[in-house]
mmCIF file with all atom_site columns, C-alpha atoms in Angstrom:
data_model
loop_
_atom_site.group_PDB
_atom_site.id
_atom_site.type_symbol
_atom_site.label_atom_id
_atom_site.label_alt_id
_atom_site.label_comp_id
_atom_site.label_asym_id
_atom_site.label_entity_id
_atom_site.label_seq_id
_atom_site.pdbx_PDB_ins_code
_atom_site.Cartn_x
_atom_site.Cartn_y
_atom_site.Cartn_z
_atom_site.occupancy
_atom_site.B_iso_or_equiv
_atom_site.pdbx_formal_charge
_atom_site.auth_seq_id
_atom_site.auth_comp_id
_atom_site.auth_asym_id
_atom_site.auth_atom_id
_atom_site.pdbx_PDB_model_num
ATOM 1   C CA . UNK X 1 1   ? 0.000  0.000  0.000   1.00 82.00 ? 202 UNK X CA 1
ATOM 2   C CA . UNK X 1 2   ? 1.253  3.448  -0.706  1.00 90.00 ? 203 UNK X CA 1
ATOM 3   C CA . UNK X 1 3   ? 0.564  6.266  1.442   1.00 93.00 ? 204 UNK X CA 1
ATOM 4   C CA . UNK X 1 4   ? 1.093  9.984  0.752   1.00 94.00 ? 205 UNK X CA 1
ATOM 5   C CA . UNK X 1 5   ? 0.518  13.415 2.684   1.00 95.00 ? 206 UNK X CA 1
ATOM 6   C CA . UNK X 1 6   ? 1.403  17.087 1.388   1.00 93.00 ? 207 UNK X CA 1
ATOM 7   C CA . UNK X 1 7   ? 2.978  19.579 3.061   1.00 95.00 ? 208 UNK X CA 1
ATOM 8   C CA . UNK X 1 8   ? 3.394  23.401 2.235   1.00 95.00 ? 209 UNK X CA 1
ATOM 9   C CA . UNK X 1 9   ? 6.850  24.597 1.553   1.00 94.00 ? 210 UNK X CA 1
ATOM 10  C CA . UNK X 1 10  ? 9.197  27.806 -0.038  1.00 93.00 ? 211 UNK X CA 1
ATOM 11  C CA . UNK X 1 11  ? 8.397  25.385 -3.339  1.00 91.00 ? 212 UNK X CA 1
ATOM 12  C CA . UNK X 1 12  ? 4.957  25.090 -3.153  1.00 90.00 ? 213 UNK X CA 1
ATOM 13  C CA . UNK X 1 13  ? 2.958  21.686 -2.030  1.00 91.00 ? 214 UNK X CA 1
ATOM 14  C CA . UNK X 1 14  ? 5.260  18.999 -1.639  1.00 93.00 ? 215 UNK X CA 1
ATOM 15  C CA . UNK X 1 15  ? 3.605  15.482 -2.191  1.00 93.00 ? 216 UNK X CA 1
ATOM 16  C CA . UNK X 1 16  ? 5.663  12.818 -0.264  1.00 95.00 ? 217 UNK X CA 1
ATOM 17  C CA . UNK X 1 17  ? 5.056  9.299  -0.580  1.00 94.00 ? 218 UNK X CA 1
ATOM 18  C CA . UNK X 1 18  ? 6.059  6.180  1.528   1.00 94.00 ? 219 UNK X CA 1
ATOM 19  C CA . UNK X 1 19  ? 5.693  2.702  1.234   1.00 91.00 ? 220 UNK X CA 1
ATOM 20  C CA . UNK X 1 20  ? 3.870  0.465  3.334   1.00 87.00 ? 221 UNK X CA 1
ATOM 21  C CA . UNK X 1 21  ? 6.442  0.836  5.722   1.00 90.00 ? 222 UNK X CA 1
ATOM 22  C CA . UNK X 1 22  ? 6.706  4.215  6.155   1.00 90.00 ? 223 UNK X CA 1
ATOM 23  C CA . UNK X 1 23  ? 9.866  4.561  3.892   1.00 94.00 ? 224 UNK X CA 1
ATOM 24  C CA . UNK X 1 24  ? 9.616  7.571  2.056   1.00 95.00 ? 225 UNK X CA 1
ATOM 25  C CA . UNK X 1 25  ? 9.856  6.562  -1.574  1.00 93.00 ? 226 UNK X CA 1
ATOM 26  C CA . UNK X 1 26  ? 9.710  10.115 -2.779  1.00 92.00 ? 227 UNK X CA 1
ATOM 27  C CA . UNK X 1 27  ? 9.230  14.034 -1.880  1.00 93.00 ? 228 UNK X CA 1
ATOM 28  C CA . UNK X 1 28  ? 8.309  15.888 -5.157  1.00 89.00 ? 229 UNK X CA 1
ATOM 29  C CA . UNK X 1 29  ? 7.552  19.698 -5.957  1.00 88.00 ? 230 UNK X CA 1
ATOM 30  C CA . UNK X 1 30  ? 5.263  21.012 -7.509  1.00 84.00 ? 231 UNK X CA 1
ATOM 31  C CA . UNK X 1 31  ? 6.280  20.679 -11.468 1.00 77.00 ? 232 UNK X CA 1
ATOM 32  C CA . UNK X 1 32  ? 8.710  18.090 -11.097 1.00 77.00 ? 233 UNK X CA 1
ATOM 33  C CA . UNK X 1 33  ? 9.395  16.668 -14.630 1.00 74.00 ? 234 UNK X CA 1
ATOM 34  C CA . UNK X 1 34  ? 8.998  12.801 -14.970 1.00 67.00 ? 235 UNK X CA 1
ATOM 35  C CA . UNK X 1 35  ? 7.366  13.010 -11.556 1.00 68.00 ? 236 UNK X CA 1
ATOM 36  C CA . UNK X 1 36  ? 3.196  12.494 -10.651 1.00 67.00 ? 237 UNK X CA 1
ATOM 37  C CA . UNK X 1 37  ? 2.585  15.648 -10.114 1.00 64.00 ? 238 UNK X CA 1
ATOM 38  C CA . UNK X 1 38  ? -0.766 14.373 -7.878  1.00 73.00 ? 239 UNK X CA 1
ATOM 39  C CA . UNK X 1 39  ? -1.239 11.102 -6.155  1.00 80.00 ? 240 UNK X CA 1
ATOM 40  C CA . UNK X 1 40  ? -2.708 8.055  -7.509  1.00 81.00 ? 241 UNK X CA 1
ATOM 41  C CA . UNK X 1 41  ? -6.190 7.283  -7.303  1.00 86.00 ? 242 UNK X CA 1
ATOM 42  C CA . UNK X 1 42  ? -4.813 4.172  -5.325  1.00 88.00 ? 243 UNK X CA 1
ATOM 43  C CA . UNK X 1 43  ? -2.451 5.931  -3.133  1.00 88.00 ? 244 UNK X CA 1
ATOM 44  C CA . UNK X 1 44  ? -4.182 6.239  0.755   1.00 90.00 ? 245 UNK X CA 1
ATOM 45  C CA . UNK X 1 45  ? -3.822 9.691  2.190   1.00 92.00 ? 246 UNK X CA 1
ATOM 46  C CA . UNK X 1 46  ? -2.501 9.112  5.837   1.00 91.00 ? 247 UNK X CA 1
ATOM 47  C CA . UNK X 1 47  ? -0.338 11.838 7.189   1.00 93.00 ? 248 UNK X CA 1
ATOM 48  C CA . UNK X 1 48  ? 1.014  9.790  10.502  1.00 92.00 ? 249 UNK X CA 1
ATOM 49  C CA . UNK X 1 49  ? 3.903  7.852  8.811   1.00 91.00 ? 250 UNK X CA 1
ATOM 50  C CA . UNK X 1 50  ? 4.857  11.141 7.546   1.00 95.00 ? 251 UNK X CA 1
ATOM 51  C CA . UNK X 1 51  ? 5.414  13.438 11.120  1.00 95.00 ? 252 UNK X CA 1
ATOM 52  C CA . UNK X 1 52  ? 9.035  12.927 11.029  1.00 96.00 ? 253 UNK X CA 1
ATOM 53  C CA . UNK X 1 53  ? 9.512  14.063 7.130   1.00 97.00 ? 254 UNK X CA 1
ATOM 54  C CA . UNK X 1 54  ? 7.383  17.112 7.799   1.00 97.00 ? 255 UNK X CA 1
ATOM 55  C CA . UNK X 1 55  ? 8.884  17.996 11.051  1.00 97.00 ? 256 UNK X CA 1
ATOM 56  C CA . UNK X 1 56  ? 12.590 17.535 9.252   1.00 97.00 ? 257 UNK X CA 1
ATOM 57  C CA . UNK X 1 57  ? 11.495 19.178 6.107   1.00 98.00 ? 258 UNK X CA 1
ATOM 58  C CA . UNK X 1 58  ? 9.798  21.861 8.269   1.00 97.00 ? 259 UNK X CA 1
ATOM 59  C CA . UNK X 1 59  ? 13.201 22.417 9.944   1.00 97.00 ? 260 UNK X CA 1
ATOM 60  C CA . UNK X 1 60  ? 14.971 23.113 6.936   1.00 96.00 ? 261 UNK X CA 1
ATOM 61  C CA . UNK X 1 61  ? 13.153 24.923 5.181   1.00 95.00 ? 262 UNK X CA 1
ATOM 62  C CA . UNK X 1 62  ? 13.672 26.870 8.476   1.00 94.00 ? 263 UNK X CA 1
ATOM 63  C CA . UNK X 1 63  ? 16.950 26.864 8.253   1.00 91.00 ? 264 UNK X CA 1
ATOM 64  C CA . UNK X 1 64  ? 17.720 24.970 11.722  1.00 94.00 ? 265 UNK X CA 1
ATOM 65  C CA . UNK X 1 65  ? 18.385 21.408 10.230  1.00 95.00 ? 266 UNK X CA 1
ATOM 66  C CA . UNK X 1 66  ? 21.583 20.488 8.071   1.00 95.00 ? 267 UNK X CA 1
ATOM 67  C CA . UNK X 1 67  ? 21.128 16.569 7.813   1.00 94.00 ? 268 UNK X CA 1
ATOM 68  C CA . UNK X 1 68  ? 18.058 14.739 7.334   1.00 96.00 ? 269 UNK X CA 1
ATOM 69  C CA . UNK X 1 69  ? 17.582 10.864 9.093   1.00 96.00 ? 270 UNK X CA 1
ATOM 70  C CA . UNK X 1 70  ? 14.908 9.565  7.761   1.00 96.00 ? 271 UNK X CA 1
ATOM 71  C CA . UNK X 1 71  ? 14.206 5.830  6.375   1.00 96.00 ? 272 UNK X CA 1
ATOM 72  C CA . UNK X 1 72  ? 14.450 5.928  2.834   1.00 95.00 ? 273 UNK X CA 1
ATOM 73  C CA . UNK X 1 73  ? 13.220 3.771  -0.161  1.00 93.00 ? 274 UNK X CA 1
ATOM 74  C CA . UNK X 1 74  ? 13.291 5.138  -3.381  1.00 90.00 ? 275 UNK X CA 1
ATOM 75  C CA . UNK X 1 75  ? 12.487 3.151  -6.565  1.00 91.00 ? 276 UNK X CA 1
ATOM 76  C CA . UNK X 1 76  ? 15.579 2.508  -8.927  1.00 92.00 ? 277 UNK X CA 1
ATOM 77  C CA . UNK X 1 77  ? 18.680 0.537  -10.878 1.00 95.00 ? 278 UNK X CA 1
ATOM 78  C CA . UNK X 1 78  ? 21.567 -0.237 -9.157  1.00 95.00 ? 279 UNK X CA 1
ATOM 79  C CA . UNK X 1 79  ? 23.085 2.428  -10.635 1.00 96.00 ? 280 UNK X CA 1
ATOM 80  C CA . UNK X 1 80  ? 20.934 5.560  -9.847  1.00 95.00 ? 281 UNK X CA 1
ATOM 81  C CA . UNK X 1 81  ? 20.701 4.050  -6.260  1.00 94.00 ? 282 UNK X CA 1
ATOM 82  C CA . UNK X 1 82  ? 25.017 4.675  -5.770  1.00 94.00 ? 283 UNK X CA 1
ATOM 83  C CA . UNK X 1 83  ? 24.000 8.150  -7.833  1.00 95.00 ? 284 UNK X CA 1
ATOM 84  C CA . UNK X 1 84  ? 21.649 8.998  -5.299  1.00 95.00 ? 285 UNK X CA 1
ATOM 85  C CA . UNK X 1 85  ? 23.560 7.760  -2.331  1.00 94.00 ? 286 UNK X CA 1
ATOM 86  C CA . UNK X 1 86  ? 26.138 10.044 -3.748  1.00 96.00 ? 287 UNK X CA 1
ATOM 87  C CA . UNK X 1 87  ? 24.583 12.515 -3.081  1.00 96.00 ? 288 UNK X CA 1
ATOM 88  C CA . UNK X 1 88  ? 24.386 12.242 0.583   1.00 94.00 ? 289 UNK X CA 1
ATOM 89  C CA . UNK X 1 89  ? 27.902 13.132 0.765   1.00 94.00 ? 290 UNK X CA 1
ATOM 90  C CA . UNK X 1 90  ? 27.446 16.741 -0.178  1.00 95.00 ? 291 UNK X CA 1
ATOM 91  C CA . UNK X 1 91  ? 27.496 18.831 2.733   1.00 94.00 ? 292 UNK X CA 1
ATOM 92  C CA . UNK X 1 92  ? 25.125 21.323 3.705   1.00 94.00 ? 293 UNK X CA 1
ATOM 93  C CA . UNK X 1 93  ? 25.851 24.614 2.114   1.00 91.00 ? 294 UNK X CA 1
ATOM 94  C CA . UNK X 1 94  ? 28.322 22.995 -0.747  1.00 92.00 ? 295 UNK X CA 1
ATOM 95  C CA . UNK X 1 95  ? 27.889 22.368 -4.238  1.00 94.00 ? 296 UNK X CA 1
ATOM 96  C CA . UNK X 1 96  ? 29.934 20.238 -6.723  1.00 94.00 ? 297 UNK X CA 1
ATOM 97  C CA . UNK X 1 97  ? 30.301 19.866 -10.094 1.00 94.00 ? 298 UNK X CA 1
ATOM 98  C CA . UNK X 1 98  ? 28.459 17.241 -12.000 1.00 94.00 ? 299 UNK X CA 1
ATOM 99  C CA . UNK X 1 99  ? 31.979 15.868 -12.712 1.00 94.00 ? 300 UNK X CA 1
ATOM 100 C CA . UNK X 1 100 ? 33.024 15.668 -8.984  1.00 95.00 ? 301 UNK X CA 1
ATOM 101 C CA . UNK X 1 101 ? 29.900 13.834 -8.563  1.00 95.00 ? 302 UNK X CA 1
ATOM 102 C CA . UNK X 1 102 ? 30.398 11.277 -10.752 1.00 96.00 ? 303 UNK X CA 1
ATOM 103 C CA . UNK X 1 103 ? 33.713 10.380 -9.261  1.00 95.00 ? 304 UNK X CA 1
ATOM 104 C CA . UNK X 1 104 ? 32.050 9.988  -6.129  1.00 94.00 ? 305 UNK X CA 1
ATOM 105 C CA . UNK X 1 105 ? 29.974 7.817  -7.592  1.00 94.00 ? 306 UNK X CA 1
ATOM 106 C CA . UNK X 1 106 ? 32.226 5.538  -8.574  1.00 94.00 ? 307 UNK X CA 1
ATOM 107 C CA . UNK X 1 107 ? 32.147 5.816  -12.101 1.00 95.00 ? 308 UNK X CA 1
ATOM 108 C CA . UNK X 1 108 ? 34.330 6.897  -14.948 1.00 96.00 ? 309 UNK X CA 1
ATOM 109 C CA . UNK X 1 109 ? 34.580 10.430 -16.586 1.00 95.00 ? 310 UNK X CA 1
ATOM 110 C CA . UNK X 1 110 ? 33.038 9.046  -19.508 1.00 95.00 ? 311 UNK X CA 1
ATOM 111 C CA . UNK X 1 111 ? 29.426 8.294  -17.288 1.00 95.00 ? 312 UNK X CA 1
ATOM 112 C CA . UNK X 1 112 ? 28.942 12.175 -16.724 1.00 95.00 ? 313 UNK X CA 1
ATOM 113 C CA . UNK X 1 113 ? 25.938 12.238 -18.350 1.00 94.00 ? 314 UNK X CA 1
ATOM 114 C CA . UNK X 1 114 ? 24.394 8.954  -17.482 1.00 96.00 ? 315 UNK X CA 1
ATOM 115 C CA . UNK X 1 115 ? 25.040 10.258 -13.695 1.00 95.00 ? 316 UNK X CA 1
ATOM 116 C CA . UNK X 1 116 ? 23.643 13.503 -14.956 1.00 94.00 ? 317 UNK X CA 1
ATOM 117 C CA . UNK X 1 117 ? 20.825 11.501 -15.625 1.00 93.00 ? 318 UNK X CA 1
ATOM 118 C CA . UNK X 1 118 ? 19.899 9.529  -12.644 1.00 94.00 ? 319 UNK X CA 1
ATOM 119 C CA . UNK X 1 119 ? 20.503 13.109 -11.043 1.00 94.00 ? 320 UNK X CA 1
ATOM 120 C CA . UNK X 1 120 ? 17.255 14.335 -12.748 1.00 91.00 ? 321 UNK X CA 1
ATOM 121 C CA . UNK X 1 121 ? 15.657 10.742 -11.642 1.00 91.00 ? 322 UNK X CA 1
ATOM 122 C CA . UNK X 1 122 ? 16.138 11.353 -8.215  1.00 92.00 ? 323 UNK X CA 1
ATOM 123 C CA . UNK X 1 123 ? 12.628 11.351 -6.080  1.00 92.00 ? 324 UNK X CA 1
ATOM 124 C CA . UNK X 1 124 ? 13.640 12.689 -3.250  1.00 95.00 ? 325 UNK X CA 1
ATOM 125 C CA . UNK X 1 125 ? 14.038 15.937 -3.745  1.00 93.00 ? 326 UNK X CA 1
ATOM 126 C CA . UNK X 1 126 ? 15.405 17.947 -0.785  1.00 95.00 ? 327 UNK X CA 1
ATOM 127 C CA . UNK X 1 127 ? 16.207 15.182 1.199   1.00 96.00 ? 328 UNK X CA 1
ATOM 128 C CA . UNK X 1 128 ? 18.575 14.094 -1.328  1.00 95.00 ? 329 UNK X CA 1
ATOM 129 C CA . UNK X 1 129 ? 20.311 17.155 -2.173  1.00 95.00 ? 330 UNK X CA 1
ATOM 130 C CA . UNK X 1 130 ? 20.267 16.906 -5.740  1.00 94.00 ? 331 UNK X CA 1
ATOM 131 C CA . UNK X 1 131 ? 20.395 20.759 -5.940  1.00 94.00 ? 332 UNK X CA 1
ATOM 132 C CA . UNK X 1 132 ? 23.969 20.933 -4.449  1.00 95.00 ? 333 UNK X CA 1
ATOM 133 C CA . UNK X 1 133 ? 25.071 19.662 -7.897  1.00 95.00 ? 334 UNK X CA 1
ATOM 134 C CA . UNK X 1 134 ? 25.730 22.479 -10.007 1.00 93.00 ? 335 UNK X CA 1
ATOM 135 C CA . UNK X 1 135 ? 28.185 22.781 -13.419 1.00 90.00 ? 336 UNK X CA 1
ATOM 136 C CA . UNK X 1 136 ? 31.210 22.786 -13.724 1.00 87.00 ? 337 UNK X CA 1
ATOM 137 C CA . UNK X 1 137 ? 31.578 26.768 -14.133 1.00 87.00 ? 338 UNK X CA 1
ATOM 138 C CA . UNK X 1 138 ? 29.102 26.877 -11.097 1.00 86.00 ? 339 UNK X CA 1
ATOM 139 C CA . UNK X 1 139 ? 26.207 27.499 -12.813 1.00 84.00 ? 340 UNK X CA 1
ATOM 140 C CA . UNK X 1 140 ? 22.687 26.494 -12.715 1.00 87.00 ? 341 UNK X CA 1
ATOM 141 C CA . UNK X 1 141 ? 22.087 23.288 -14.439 1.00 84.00 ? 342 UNK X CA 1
ATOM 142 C CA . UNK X 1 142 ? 19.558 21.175 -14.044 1.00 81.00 ? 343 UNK X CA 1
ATOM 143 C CA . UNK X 1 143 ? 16.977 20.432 -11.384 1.00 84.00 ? 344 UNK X CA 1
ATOM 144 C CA . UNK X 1 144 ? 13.515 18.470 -11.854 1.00 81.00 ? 345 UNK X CA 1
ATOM 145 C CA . UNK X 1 145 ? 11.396 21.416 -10.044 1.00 84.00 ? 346 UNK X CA 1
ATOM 146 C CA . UNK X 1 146 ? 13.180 23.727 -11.862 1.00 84.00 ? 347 UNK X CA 1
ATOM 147 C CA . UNK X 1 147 ? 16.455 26.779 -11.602 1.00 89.00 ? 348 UNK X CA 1
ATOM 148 C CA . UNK X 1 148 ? 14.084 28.869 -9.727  1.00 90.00 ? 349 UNK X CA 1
ATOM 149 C CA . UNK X 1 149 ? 13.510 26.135 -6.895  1.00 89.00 ? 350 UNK X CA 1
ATOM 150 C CA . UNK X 1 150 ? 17.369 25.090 -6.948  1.00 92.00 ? 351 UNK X CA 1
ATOM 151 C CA . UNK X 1 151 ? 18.179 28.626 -6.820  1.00 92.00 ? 352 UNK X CA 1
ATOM 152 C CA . UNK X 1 152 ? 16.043 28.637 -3.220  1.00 92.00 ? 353 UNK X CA 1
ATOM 153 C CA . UNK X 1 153 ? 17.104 25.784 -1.891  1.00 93.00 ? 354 UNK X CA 1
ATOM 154 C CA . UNK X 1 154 ? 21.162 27.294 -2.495  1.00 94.00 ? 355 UNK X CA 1
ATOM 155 C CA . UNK X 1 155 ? 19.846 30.401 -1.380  1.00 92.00 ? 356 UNK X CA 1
ATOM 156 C CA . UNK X 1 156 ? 18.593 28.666 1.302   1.00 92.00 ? 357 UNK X CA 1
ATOM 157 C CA . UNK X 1 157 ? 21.744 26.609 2.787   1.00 93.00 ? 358 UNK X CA 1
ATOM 158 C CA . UNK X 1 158 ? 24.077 30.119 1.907   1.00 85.00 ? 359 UNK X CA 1
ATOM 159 C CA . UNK X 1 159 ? 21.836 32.737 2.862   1.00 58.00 ? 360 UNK X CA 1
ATOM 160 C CA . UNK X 1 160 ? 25.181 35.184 3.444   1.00 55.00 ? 361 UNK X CA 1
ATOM 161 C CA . UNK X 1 161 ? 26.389 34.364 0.164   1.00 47.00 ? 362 UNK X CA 1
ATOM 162 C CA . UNK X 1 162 ? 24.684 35.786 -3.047  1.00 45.00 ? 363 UNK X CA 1
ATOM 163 C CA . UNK X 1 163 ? 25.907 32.923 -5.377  1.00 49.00 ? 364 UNK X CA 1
ATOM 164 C CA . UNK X 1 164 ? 23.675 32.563 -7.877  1.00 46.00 ? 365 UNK X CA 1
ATOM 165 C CA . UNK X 1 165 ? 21.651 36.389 -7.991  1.00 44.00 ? 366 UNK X CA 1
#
Protein backbone atom coordinates (compact mmCIF):
# COMPACT_ATOMS: atom_id res chain seq x y z
CA UNK A 1 0.00 0.00 0.00
CA UNK A 2 1.25 3.45 -0.71
CA UNK A 3 0.56 6.27 1.44
CA UNK A 4 1.09 9.98 0.75
CA UNK A 5 0.52 13.42 2.68
CA UNK A 6 1.40 17.09 1.39
CA UNK A 7 2.98 19.58 3.06
CA UNK A 8 3.39 23.40 2.24
CA UNK A 9 6.85 24.60 1.55
CA UNK A 10 9.20 27.81 -0.04
CA UNK A 11 8.40 25.39 -3.34
CA UNK A 12 4.96 25.09 -3.15
CA UNK A 13 2.96 21.69 -2.03
CA UNK A 14 5.26 19.00 -1.64
CA UNK A 15 3.60 15.48 -2.19
CA UNK A 16 5.66 12.82 -0.26
CA UNK A 17 5.06 9.30 -0.58
CA UNK A 18 6.06 6.18 1.53
CA UNK A 19 5.69 2.70 1.23
CA UNK A 20 3.87 0.47 3.33
CA UNK A 21 6.44 0.84 5.72
CA UNK A 22 6.71 4.22 6.16
CA UNK A 23 9.87 4.56 3.89
CA UNK A 24 9.62 7.57 2.06
CA UNK A 25 9.86 6.56 -1.57
CA UNK A 26 9.71 10.11 -2.78
CA UNK A 27 9.23 14.03 -1.88
CA UNK A 28 8.31 15.89 -5.16
CA UNK A 29 7.55 19.70 -5.96
CA UNK A 30 5.26 21.01 -7.51
CA UNK A 31 6.28 20.68 -11.47
CA UNK A 32 8.71 18.09 -11.10
CA UNK A 33 9.39 16.67 -14.63
CA UNK A 34 9.00 12.80 -14.97
CA UNK A 35 7.37 13.01 -11.56
CA UNK A 36 3.20 12.49 -10.65
CA UNK A 37 2.58 15.65 -10.11
CA UNK A 38 -0.77 14.37 -7.88
CA UNK A 39 -1.24 11.10 -6.16
CA UNK A 40 -2.71 8.06 -7.51
CA UNK A 41 -6.19 7.28 -7.30
CA UNK A 42 -4.81 4.17 -5.32
CA UNK A 43 -2.45 5.93 -3.13
CA UNK A 44 -4.18 6.24 0.76
CA UNK A 45 -3.82 9.69 2.19
CA UNK A 46 -2.50 9.11 5.84
CA UNK A 47 -0.34 11.84 7.19
CA UNK A 48 1.01 9.79 10.50
CA UNK A 49 3.90 7.85 8.81
CA UNK A 50 4.86 11.14 7.55
CA UNK A 51 5.41 13.44 11.12
CA UNK A 52 9.03 12.93 11.03
CA UNK A 53 9.51 14.06 7.13
CA UNK A 54 7.38 17.11 7.80
CA UNK A 55 8.88 18.00 11.05
CA UNK A 56 12.59 17.53 9.25
CA UNK A 57 11.50 19.18 6.11
CA UNK A 58 9.80 21.86 8.27
CA UNK A 59 13.20 22.42 9.94
CA UNK A 60 14.97 23.11 6.94
CA UNK A 61 13.15 24.92 5.18
CA UNK A 62 13.67 26.87 8.48
CA UNK A 63 16.95 26.86 8.25
CA UNK A 64 17.72 24.97 11.72
CA UNK A 65 18.38 21.41 10.23
CA UNK A 66 21.58 20.49 8.07
CA UNK A 67 21.13 16.57 7.81
CA UNK A 68 18.06 14.74 7.33
CA UNK A 69 17.58 10.86 9.09
CA UNK A 70 14.91 9.57 7.76
CA UNK A 71 14.21 5.83 6.38
CA UNK A 72 14.45 5.93 2.83
CA UNK A 73 13.22 3.77 -0.16
CA UNK A 74 13.29 5.14 -3.38
CA UNK A 75 12.49 3.15 -6.57
CA UNK A 76 15.58 2.51 -8.93
CA UNK A 77 18.68 0.54 -10.88
CA UNK A 78 21.57 -0.24 -9.16
CA UNK A 79 23.09 2.43 -10.64
CA UNK A 80 20.93 5.56 -9.85
CA UNK A 81 20.70 4.05 -6.26
CA UNK A 82 25.02 4.67 -5.77
CA UNK A 83 24.00 8.15 -7.83
CA UNK A 84 21.65 9.00 -5.30
CA UNK A 85 23.56 7.76 -2.33
CA UNK A 86 26.14 10.04 -3.75
CA UNK A 87 24.58 12.52 -3.08
CA UNK A 88 24.39 12.24 0.58
CA UNK A 89 27.90 13.13 0.76
CA UNK A 90 27.45 16.74 -0.18
CA UNK A 91 27.50 18.83 2.73
CA UNK A 92 25.12 21.32 3.71
CA UNK A 93 25.85 24.61 2.11
CA UNK A 94 28.32 22.99 -0.75
CA UNK A 95 27.89 22.37 -4.24
CA UNK A 96 29.93 20.24 -6.72
CA UNK A 97 30.30 19.87 -10.09
CA UNK A 98 28.46 17.24 -12.00
CA UNK A 99 31.98 15.87 -12.71
CA UNK A 100 33.02 15.67 -8.98
CA UNK A 101 29.90 13.83 -8.56
CA UNK A 102 30.40 11.28 -10.75
CA UNK A 103 33.71 10.38 -9.26
CA UNK A 104 32.05 9.99 -6.13
CA UNK A 105 29.97 7.82 -7.59
CA UNK A 106 32.23 5.54 -8.57
CA UNK A 107 32.15 5.82 -12.10
CA UNK A 108 34.33 6.90 -14.95
CA UNK A 109 34.58 10.43 -16.59
CA UNK A 110 33.04 9.05 -19.51
CA UNK A 111 29.43 8.29 -17.29
CA UNK A 112 28.94 12.17 -16.72
CA UNK A 113 25.94 12.24 -18.35
CA UNK A 114 24.39 8.95 -17.48
CA UNK A 115 25.04 10.26 -13.70
CA UNK A 116 23.64 13.50 -14.96
CA UNK A 117 20.82 11.50 -15.63
CA UNK A 118 19.90 9.53 -12.64
CA UNK A 119 20.50 13.11 -11.04
CA UNK A 120 17.25 14.34 -12.75
CA UNK A 121 15.66 10.74 -11.64
CA UNK A 122 16.14 11.35 -8.22
CA UNK A 123 12.63 11.35 -6.08
CA UNK A 124 13.64 12.69 -3.25
CA UNK A 125 14.04 15.94 -3.74
CA UNK A 126 15.41 17.95 -0.78
CA UNK A 127 16.21 15.18 1.20
CA UNK A 128 18.57 14.09 -1.33
CA UNK A 129 20.31 17.15 -2.17
CA UNK A 130 20.27 16.91 -5.74
CA UNK A 131 20.39 20.76 -5.94
CA UNK A 132 23.97 20.93 -4.45
CA UNK A 133 25.07 19.66 -7.90
CA UNK A 134 25.73 22.48 -10.01
CA UNK A 135 28.19 22.78 -13.42
CA UNK A 136 31.21 22.79 -13.72
CA UNK A 137 31.58 26.77 -14.13
CA UNK A 138 29.10 26.88 -11.10
CA UNK A 139 26.21 27.50 -12.81
CA UNK A 140 22.69 26.49 -12.71
CA UNK A 141 22.09 23.29 -14.44
CA UNK A 142 19.56 21.17 -14.04
CA UNK A 143 16.98 20.43 -11.38
CA UNK A 144 13.52 18.47 -11.85
CA UNK A 145 11.40 21.42 -10.04
CA UNK A 146 13.18 23.73 -11.86
CA UNK A 147 16.46 26.78 -11.60
CA UNK A 148 14.08 28.87 -9.73
CA UNK A 149 13.51 26.14 -6.90
CA UNK A 150 17.37 25.09 -6.95
CA UNK A 151 18.18 28.63 -6.82
CA UNK A 152 16.04 28.64 -3.22
CA UNK A 153 17.10 25.78 -1.89
CA UNK A 154 21.16 27.29 -2.49
CA UNK A 155 19.85 30.40 -1.38
CA UNK A 156 18.59 28.67 1.30
CA UNK A 157 21.74 26.61 2.79
CA UNK A 158 24.08 30.12 1.91
CA UNK A 159 21.84 32.74 2.86
CA UNK A 160 25.18 35.18 3.44
CA UNK A 161 26.39 34.36 0.16
CA UNK A 162 24.68 35.79 -3.05
CA UNK A 163 25.91 32.92 -5.38
CA UNK A 164 23.67 32.56 -7.88
CA UNK A 165 21.65 36.39 -7.99
Amino acid sequence: MTRYTTMDSPLGALLLVADEEGRLNAVLAPGTKGQPSRPDPGWTEDPAPFAAAVEQLTAYFSGDLKEFDLPLAPQGSDFRQRVWDALDDIPYGSTVSYGQLTAAAGQPPSAVRAVAAAIGTNPLLVIRPCHRVVGADNSLTGFAAGLDAKRRLLELESPQDALFG
